[in-house]
mmCIF file of C-alpha atoms and ligand atoms in Angstrom:
data_model
loop_
_atom_site.group_PDB
_atom_site.id
_atom_site.type_symbol
_atom_site.label_atom_id
_atom_site.label_comp_id
_atom_site.label_asym_id
_atom_site.label_seq_id
_atom_site.Cartn_x
_atom_site.Cartn_y
_atom_site.Cartn_z
ATOM 1 C CA MET N 1 -0.005 0.018 -0.007
ATOM 2 C CA LYS N 2 1.322 3.416 -0.974
ATOM 3 C CA LEU N 3 0.806 6.434 1.268
ATOM 4 C CA ALA N 4 0.699 9.793 -0.478
ATOM 5 C CA ARG N 5 0.864 13.064 1.490
ATOM 6 C CA THR N 6 1.172 15.519 -1.385
ATOM 7 C CA ARG N 7 -0.444 15.995 -4.775
ATOM 8 C CA ALA N 8 2.873 15.066 -6.369
ATOM 9 C CA GLU N 9 3.229 11.869 -4.355
ATOM 10 C CA LEU N 10 -0.363 10.983 -5.287
ATOM 11 C CA GLN N 11 0.344 11.477 -9.007
ATOM 12 C CA ALA N 12 3.505 9.288 -8.709
ATOM 13 C CA ALA N 13 1.475 6.514 -7.015
ATOM 14 C CA LEU N 14 -1.331 6.787 -9.543
ATOM 15 C CA ALA N 15 1.093 6.454 -12.463
ATOM 16 C CA GLY N 16 1.647 2.831 -11.517
ATOM 17 C CA ALA N 17 -1.909 1.986 -10.471
ATOM 18 C CA ALA N 18 -4.035 -0.577 -12.355
ATOM 19 C CA ARG N 19 -7.279 0.533 -14.021
ATOM 20 C CA PRO N 20 -10.190 0.810 -13.547
ATOM 21 C CA LEU N 21 -9.646 2.732 -10.326
ATOM 22 C CA GLY N 22 -12.097 3.195 -7.487
ATOM 23 C CA LEU N 23 -12.002 6.168 -5.033
ATOM 24 C CA VAL N 24 -13.377 6.090 -1.488
ATOM 25 C CA PRO N 25 -13.333 9.565 0.074
ATOM 26 C CA THR N 26 -13.397 9.595 3.911
ATOM 27 C CA MET N 27 -12.631 11.753 6.889
ATOM 28 C CA GLY N 28 -10.916 8.891 8.705
ATOM 29 C CA TRP N 29 -11.773 7.142 12.013
ATOM 30 C CA LEU N 30 -12.648 4.287 9.735
ATOM 31 C CA HIS N 31 -15.443 1.819 10.665
ATOM 32 C CA ASP N 32 -17.391 -0.974 8.985
ATOM 33 C CA GLY N 33 -19.376 1.546 6.917
ATOM 34 C CA HIS N 34 -16.150 2.752 5.295
ATOM 35 C CA ARG N 35 -15.014 -0.894 5.006
ATOM 36 C CA SER N 36 -18.116 -1.806 3.024
ATOM 37 C CA LEU N 37 -17.337 1.038 0.532
ATOM 38 C CA ILE N 38 -13.705 -0.155 0.240
ATOM 39 C CA GLU N 39 -14.806 -3.771 -0.271
ATOM 40 C CA ARG N 40 -17.205 -2.768 -3.063
ATOM 41 C CA SER N 41 -14.555 -0.699 -4.752
ATOM 42 C CA ARG N 42 -12.136 -3.585 -4.539
ATOM 43 C CA ARG N 43 -14.708 -5.882 -6.124
ATOM 44 C CA GLU N 44 -15.562 -3.521 -9.009
ATOM 45 C CA ASN N 45 -12.099 -2.079 -9.815
ATOM 46 C CA ARG N 46 -8.515 -3.195 -10.184
ATOM 47 C CA ALA N 47 -7.139 -0.645 -7.737
ATOM 48 C CA THR N 48 -8.596 1.366 -4.885
ATOM 49 C CA VAL N 49 -7.628 4.812 -3.511
ATOM 50 C CA VAL N 50 -8.894 5.846 -0.074
ATOM 51 C CA SER N 51 -8.582 9.526 0.878
ATOM 52 C CA ILE N 52 -8.436 10.481 4.543
ATOM 53 C CA PHE N 53 -8.989 14.187 4.993
ATOM 54 C CA VAL N 54 -10.999 16.026 7.648
ATOM 55 C CA ASN N 55 -12.194 18.795 5.375
ATOM 56 C CA PRO N 56 -12.328 22.114 7.301
ATOM 57 C CA ARG N 57 -14.522 23.715 4.579
ATOM 58 C CA GLN N 58 -17.475 21.421 5.339
ATOM 59 C CA PHE N 59 -17.606 22.275 9.057
ATOM 60 C CA GLY N 60 -19.374 25.450 10.251
ATOM 61 C CA SER N 61 -17.416 27.688 12.597
ATOM 62 C CA SER N 62 -19.351 26.591 15.659
ATOM 63 C CA GLU N 63 -19.268 22.970 14.683
ATOM 64 C CA ASP N 64 -17.205 19.979 15.677
ATOM 65 C CA LEU N 65 -14.092 20.248 13.489
ATOM 66 C CA ALA N 66 -11.698 20.355 16.462
ATOM 67 C CA ARG N 67 -13.530 17.492 18.191
ATOM 68 C CA TYR N 68 -13.695 15.291 15.093
ATOM 69 C CA PRO N 69 -12.025 11.948 16.039
ATOM 70 C CA ARG N 70 -8.694 11.187 14.402
ATOM 71 C CA ASP N 71 -6.375 8.158 14.516
ATOM 72 C CA GLU N 72 -4.358 7.943 11.357
ATOM 73 C CA ALA N 73 -2.225 4.954 12.410
ATOM 74 C CA ARG N 74 -5.344 2.885 13.039
ATOM 75 C CA ASP N 75 -6.928 4.076 9.741
ATOM 76 C CA LEU N 76 -3.801 3.100 7.778
ATOM 77 C CA ALA N 77 -3.758 -0.317 9.374
ATOM 78 C CA ILE N 78 -7.387 -0.849 8.386
ATOM 79 C CA CYS N 79 -6.683 0.232 4.810
ATOM 80 C CA ALA N 80 -3.692 -2.100 4.602
ATOM 81 C CA ALA N 81 -5.768 -5.002 5.981
ATOM 82 C CA GLU N 82 -8.554 -4.200 3.453
ATOM 83 C CA GLY N 83 -6.128 -4.374 0.498
ATOM 84 C CA VAL N 84 -6.266 -0.651 -0.395
ATOM 85 C CA ASP N 85 -3.661 0.253 -3.015
ATOM 86 C CA ILE N 86 -3.152 3.938 -2.287
ATOM 87 C CA VAL N 87 -4.024 6.122 0.696
ATOM 88 C CA PHE N 88 -4.091 9.860 0.103
ATOM 89 C CA ALA N 89 -3.816 11.577 3.514
ATOM 90 C CA PRO N 90 -2.806 15.150 2.808
ATOM 91 C CA PRO N 91 -2.414 18.169 5.111
ATOM 92 C CA VAL N 92 -4.896 20.998 4.518
ATOM 93 C CA GLU N 93 -2.426 23.071 2.430
ATOM 94 C CA GLU N 94 -2.046 20.218 -0.082
ATOM 95 C CA VAL N 95 -5.804 20.188 -0.738
ATOM 96 C CA TYR N 96 -6.171 23.964 -0.587
ATOM 97 C CA PRO N 97 -2.777 25.474 -1.555
ATOM 98 C CA ALA N 98 -2.076 29.179 -1.143
ATOM 99 C CA GLY N 99 -4.223 31.072 -3.606
ATOM 100 C CA PHE N 100 -7.000 28.435 -3.772
ATOM 101 C CA ASP N 101 -10.106 30.515 -4.580
ATOM 102 C CA THR N 102 -12.864 28.339 -6.008
ATOM 103 C CA THR N 103 -16.066 27.128 -4.402
ATOM 104 C CA VAL N 104 -18.306 24.536 -6.002
ATOM 105 C CA SER N 105 -21.885 25.384 -5.085
ATOM 106 C CA VAL N 106 -24.608 22.955 -6.097
ATOM 107 C CA GLY N 107 -28.121 24.380 -6.394
ATOM 108 C CA ALA N 108 -31.587 23.251 -5.249
ATOM 109 C CA ILE N 109 -30.738 19.748 -4.140
ATOM 110 C CA ALA N 110 -28.185 21.135 -1.633
ATOM 111 C CA ARG N 111 -30.622 23.625 -0.032
ATOM 112 C CA PRO N 112 -33.049 21.668 2.204
ATOM 113 C CA LEU N 113 -32.286 19.332 5.146
ATOM 114 C CA GLU N 114 -28.524 19.273 5.817
ATOM 115 C CA GLY N 115 -28.035 22.320 3.559
ATOM 116 C CA ALA N 116 -30.518 24.344 5.633
ATOM 117 C CA ALA N 117 -29.239 23.016 8.972
ATOM 118 C CA ARG N 118 -25.541 23.517 8.158
ATOM 119 C CA PRO N 119 -25.075 26.591 5.942
ATOM 120 C CA GLY N 120 -22.045 26.199 3.660
ATOM 121 C CA HIS N 121 -21.677 22.498 4.414
ATOM 122 C CA PHE N 122 -22.405 21.257 0.940
ATOM 123 C CA ASP N 123 -20.232 23.937 -0.672
ATOM 124 C CA GLY N 124 -17.380 22.461 1.387
ATOM 125 C CA VAL N 125 -18.281 18.901 0.420
ATOM 126 C CA ALA N 126 -18.689 19.637 -3.278
ATOM 127 C CA THR N 127 -15.468 21.624 -3.405
ATOM 128 C CA VAL N 128 -13.296 18.980 -1.733
ATOM 129 C CA VAL N 129 -14.856 16.173 -3.786
ATOM 130 C CA ALA N 130 -14.216 18.175 -6.965
ATOM 131 C CA VAL N 131 -10.548 18.515 -5.972
ATOM 132 C CA LEU N 132 -10.341 14.786 -5.183
ATOM 133 C CA PHE N 133 -12.034 13.812 -8.440
ATOM 134 C CA GLY N 134 -9.623 16.070 -10.333
ATOM 135 C CA LEU N 135 -6.553 14.660 -8.556
ATOM 136 C CA VAL N 136 -7.455 10.969 -8.655
ATOM 137 C CA ARG N 137 -9.449 10.812 -11.942
ATOM 138 C CA ALA N 138 -10.977 7.497 -10.809
ATOM 139 C CA GLU N 139 -13.454 5.625 -12.970
ATOM 140 C CA ARG N 140 -15.756 5.229 -9.937
ATOM 141 C CA ALA N 141 -16.238 6.809 -6.545
ATOM 142 C CA TYR N 142 -18.147 5.268 -3.618
ATOM 143 C CA PHE N 143 -20.339 7.082 -1.077
ATOM 144 C CA GLY N 144 -22.662 5.912 1.709
ATOM 145 C CA GLN N 145 -26.443 6.146 1.545
ATOM 146 C CA LYS N 146 -26.226 7.147 5.212
ATOM 147 C CA ASP N 147 -25.468 10.634 3.859
ATOM 148 C CA ALA N 148 -28.193 10.375 1.211
ATOM 149 C CA GLN N 149 -28.348 14.074 0.348
ATOM 150 C CA GLN N 150 -24.566 14.187 0.019
ATOM 151 C CA VAL N 151 -24.649 11.490 -2.651
ATOM 152 C CA MET N 152 -27.344 13.448 -4.508
ATOM 153 C CA VAL N 153 -25.336 16.687 -4.303
ATOM 154 C CA ILE N 154 -22.162 14.965 -5.611
ATOM 155 C CA ARG N 155 -24.087 13.257 -8.405
ATOM 156 C CA ARG N 156 -25.557 16.593 -9.489
ATOM 157 C CA MET N 157 -22.090 18.176 -9.461
ATOM 158 C CA ALA N 158 -20.454 15.353 -11.392
ATOM 159 C CA LEU N 159 -23.190 15.403 -14.022
ATOM 160 C CA ASP N 160 -23.288 19.182 -14.404
ATOM 161 C CA LEU N 161 -19.519 19.628 -14.530
ATOM 162 C CA ALA N 162 -19.058 16.621 -16.883
ATOM 163 C CA MET N 163 -16.761 14.856 -14.441
ATOM 164 C CA ALA N 164 -15.567 11.489 -15.660
ATOM 165 C CA THR N 165 -15.938 9.722 -12.303
ATOM 166 C CA GLU N 166 -19.127 7.646 -11.824
ATOM 167 C CA VAL N 167 -20.776 8.308 -8.450
ATOM 168 C CA LEU N 168 -22.027 5.146 -6.699
ATOM 169 C CA SER N 169 -24.047 4.817 -3.516
ATOM 170 C CA CYS N 170 -23.707 1.958 -0.956
ATOM 171 C CA PRO N 171 -26.181 0.807 1.693
ATOM 172 C CA THR N 172 -25.984 2.067 5.268
ATOM 173 C CA VAL N 173 -24.110 -0.282 7.621
ATOM 174 C CA ARG N 174 -25.689 -0.486 11.110
ATOM 175 C CA GLU N 175 -24.884 -1.767 14.548
ATOM 176 C CA PRO N 176 -26.984 -4.820 15.585
ATOM 177 C CA ASP N 177 -29.341 -2.476 17.491
ATOM 178 C CA GLY N 178 -29.951 -0.336 14.387
ATOM 179 C CA LEU N 179 -27.665 2.607 15.043
ATOM 180 C CA ALA N 180 -25.981 3.672 11.787
ATOM 181 C CA LEU N 181 -22.200 3.478 12.079
ATOM 182 C CA SER N 182 -20.632 6.920 12.253
ATOM 183 C CA SER N 183 -17.262 8.274 13.274
ATOM 184 C CA ARG N 184 -19.188 10.595 15.642
ATOM 185 C CA ASN N 185 -20.660 7.664 17.625
ATOM 186 C CA VAL N 186 -17.397 7.402 19.585
ATOM 187 C CA ARG N 187 -18.148 10.748 21.200
ATOM 188 C CA LEU N 188 -21.446 9.544 22.723
ATOM 189 C CA SER N 189 -21.496 8.758 26.448
ATOM 190 C CA PRO N 190 -22.717 5.247 27.283
ATOM 191 C CA GLU N 191 -26.177 6.719 28.153
ATOM 192 C CA GLN N 192 -26.271 8.717 24.883
ATOM 193 C CA ARG N 193 -25.097 5.666 22.935
ATOM 194 C CA ALA N 194 -28.006 3.653 24.330
ATOM 195 C CA ALA N 195 -30.430 6.489 23.593
ATOM 196 C CA ALA N 196 -29.112 6.937 20.006
ATOM 197 C CA THR N 197 -31.014 3.851 18.820
ATOM 198 C CA VAL N 198 -34.015 6.149 18.792
ATOM 199 C CA LEU N 199 -33.047 7.495 15.330
ATOM 200 C CA HIS N 200 -33.529 4.142 13.688
ATOM 201 C CA ARG N 201 -36.554 3.360 15.842
ATOM 202 C CA ALA N 202 -38.226 6.564 14.715
ATOM 203 C CA LEU N 203 -37.472 5.785 11.038
ATOM 204 C CA VAL N 204 -38.784 2.231 11.337
ATOM 205 C CA ALA N 205 -41.941 3.424 13.135
ATOM 206 C CA ALA N 206 -42.702 5.881 10.317
ATOM 207 C CA ARG N 207 -41.895 3.328 7.621
ATOM 208 C CA THR N 208 -44.211 0.808 9.314
ATOM 209 C CA LEU N 209 -46.982 3.385 9.476
ATOM 210 C CA HIS N 210 -46.485 4.049 5.763
ATOM 211 C CA GLU N 211 -46.553 0.325 5.009
ATOM 212 C CA ARG N 212 -49.935 0.186 6.775
ATOM 213 C CA GLY N 213 -51.284 2.769 4.328
ATOM 214 C CA GLU N 214 -50.500 6.139 5.912
ATOM 215 C CA ALA N 215 -49.506 8.549 3.095
ATOM 216 C CA SER N 216 -49.743 11.909 4.885
ATOM 217 C CA GLY N 217 -46.334 13.589 5.181
ATOM 218 C CA ASP N 218 -47.462 15.322 8.390
ATOM 219 C CA ALA N 219 -48.529 12.006 9.917
ATOM 220 C CA LEU N 220 -45.201 10.327 9.032
ATOM 221 C CA ARG N 221 -43.151 13.320 10.302
ATOM 222 C CA GLY N 222 -45.343 13.351 13.407
ATOM 223 C CA GLU N 223 -44.640 9.698 14.040
ATOM 224 C CA MET N 224 -40.884 10.293 13.917
ATOM 225 C CA ARG N 225 -41.242 13.231 16.284
ATOM 226 C CA ARG N 226 -43.396 11.188 18.628
ATOM 227 C CA VAL N 227 -40.791 8.362 18.907
ATOM 228 C CA LEU N 228 -37.886 10.825 19.239
ATOM 229 C CA ALA N 229 -39.751 12.602 22.076
ATOM 230 C CA THR N 230 -39.753 9.364 24.111
ATOM 231 C CA GLU N 231 -35.980 9.715 24.493
ATOM 232 C CA PRO N 232 -35.106 12.532 26.949
ATOM 233 C CA LEU N 233 -31.439 12.670 25.862
ATOM 234 C CA ALA N 234 -32.355 13.300 22.218
ATOM 235 C CA ARG N 235 -32.879 16.845 20.920
ATOM 236 C CA THR N 236 -34.546 16.734 17.499
ATOM 237 C CA GLU N 237 -33.116 19.151 14.929
ATOM 238 C CA TYR N 238 -35.370 18.157 12.050
ATOM 239 C CA VAL N 239 -37.472 15.293 10.742
ATOM 240 C CA SER N 240 -38.339 15.090 7.068
ATOM 241 C CA CYS N 241 -40.543 13.136 4.750
ATOM 242 C CA ALA N 242 -39.434 14.356 1.317
ATOM 243 C CA ASP N 243 -39.614 13.587 -2.350
ATOM 244 C CA ALA N 244 -36.726 11.205 -3.027
ATOM 245 C CA ARG N 245 -35.654 13.149 -6.185
ATOM 246 C CA THR N 246 -36.045 16.761 -5.031
ATOM 247 C CA LEU N 247 -35.816 16.388 -1.251
ATOM 248 C CA LEU N 248 -38.733 18.821 -0.950
ATOM 249 C CA GLU N 249 -41.201 18.083 1.846
ATOM 250 C CA LEU N 250 -44.237 16.032 0.817
ATOM 251 C CA GLU N 251 -47.835 16.649 1.693
ATOM 252 C CA ARG N 252 -48.591 13.088 0.559
ATOM 253 C CA VAL N 253 -46.301 10.161 -0.254
ATOM 254 C CA GLU N 254 -47.271 9.000 -3.739
ATOM 255 C CA GLY N 255 -43.919 7.962 -5.187
ATOM 256 C CA PRO N 256 -40.363 7.337 -3.976
ATOM 257 C CA ALA N 257 -39.741 9.290 -0.764
ATOM 258 C CA LEU N 258 -37.005 9.693 1.807
ATOM 259 C CA LEU N 259 -37.537 9.773 5.573
ATOM 260 C CA SER N 260 -34.659 11.548 7.274
ATOM 261 C CA LEU N 261 -33.733 13.165 10.577
ATOM 262 C CA ALA N 262 -31.028 14.960 12.505
ATOM 263 C CA VAL N 263 -30.788 14.606 16.265
ATOM 264 C CA LEU N 264 -28.458 16.047 18.876
ATOM 265 C CA PHE N 265 -27.159 14.184 21.908
ATOM 266 C CA GLY N 266 -25.352 16.850 23.848
ATOM 267 C CA THR N 267 -22.943 18.270 21.242
ATOM 268 C CA VAL N 268 -22.961 15.115 19.108
ATOM 269 C CA ARG N 269 -25.117 15.500 15.996
ATOM 270 C CA LEU N 270 -26.348 12.310 14.315
ATOM 271 C CA ILE N 271 -28.264 11.862 11.050
ATOM 272 C CA ASP N 272 -30.005 8.876 9.518
ATOM 273 C CA ASN N 273 -32.535 8.132 6.757
ATOM 274 C CA GLU N 274 -34.764 5.489 5.324
ATOM 275 C CA PRO N 275 -36.084 5.325 1.748
ATOM 276 C CA LEU N 276 -39.822 4.670 1.117
ATOM 277 C CA GLY N 277 -40.948 2.922 -2.062
HETATM 278 P P1 LIG H 1 -17.104 10.161 6.478
HETATM 279 O O1 LIG H 1 -15.744 9.662 6.850
HETATM 280 O O2 LIG H 1 -18.042 10.216 7.630
HETATM 281 O O3 LIG H 1 -17.060 11.466 5.684
HETATM 282 O O4 LIG H 1 -17.729 9.101 5.529
HETATM 283 C C1 LIG H 1 -17.042 8.709 4.343
HETATM 284 C C2 LIG H 1 -17.995 7.918 3.490
HETATM 285 O O5 LIG H 1 -18.459 6.777 4.184
HETATM 286 C C3 LIG H 1 -19.256 8.753 3.105
HETATM 287 O O6 LIG H 1 -19.554 8.468 1.746
HETATM 288 C C4 LIG H 1 -20.270 8.223 4.025
HETATM 289 O O7 LIG H 1 -21.608 8.346 3.549
HETATM 290 C C5 LIG H 1 -19.882 6.766 4.160
HETATM 291 N N1 LIG H 1 -20.442 6.217 5.417
HETATM 292 C C6 LIG H 1 -20.365 6.763 6.668
HETATM 293 N N2 LIG H 1 -21.019 5.998 7.532
HETATM 294 C C7 LIG H 1 -21.549 4.939 6.836
HETATM 295 C C8 LIG H 1 -22.349 3.802 7.179
HETATM 296 N N3 LIG H 1 -22.760 3.594 8.418
HETATM 297 N N4 LIG H 1 -22.676 2.956 6.186
HETATM 298 C C9 LIG H 1 -22.294 3.168 4.912
HETATM 299 N N5 LIG H 1 -21.505 4.202 4.537
HETATM 300 C C10 LIG H 1 -21.146 5.091 5.490
#
């Protein structure tokens, strides 16, 4: 496995890499969710690049950039064990060199949900992914359905800017009790960790209601709020029942939809989602 710290080292490593090439962008603190992306890339490509970069541009000023968990030695060991060919783990100035002055800003799909809750977040995501796509020029890149809106934003960007990398989405990997794996879970206290199963419970409750014939968006959002309210440690930021293509809130579910939510446990912010139909 080659470790590249600079753009130049990355280009040198890529020169010898087999094709097709798969890219798995991450912010490190790797878990089984990341592993599932790496495994899929390894199956579908002849070489895999994992990037490890905690992207300051996608964190708001008051957010958790400084508290984001990091353990590069452990991440590198996981990548080696998973058969990754190249790890790109650059310092901030290699991704954003002096003079860097471009922001990629995706339109309507980036506005609701996470875009509304975290102003500037998707500009940061789209910009860093554009840089990574440009540097790696992979045939395919793999993202998690756990961040459903993120995949949609990146797809839109790649399509609109005629990027040659195909954007692929992989299922959410969960703990046995339903909690979606996330690097942020490590910051939960034991009590918060136990309470955090409420995200998935709320999604399943709303999905079950829908399966029994409930099509009202308000009823499905209300069901998620009701379940979340049973957990005193959970502070609900938003619940959503949206059109799966536009992410605009639905009055009635009549086609593919996405249930999603964002919940705070102390300062730890968790998101999850569940498709309908
Ligand atoms: P992150 O390191 O949190 O930026 O995540 C890197 C990639 O892994 C993103 O495409 C995420 O959507 C994906 N990912 C994170 N958690 C999970 C999970 N539990 N299951 C599947 N993919 C995930």
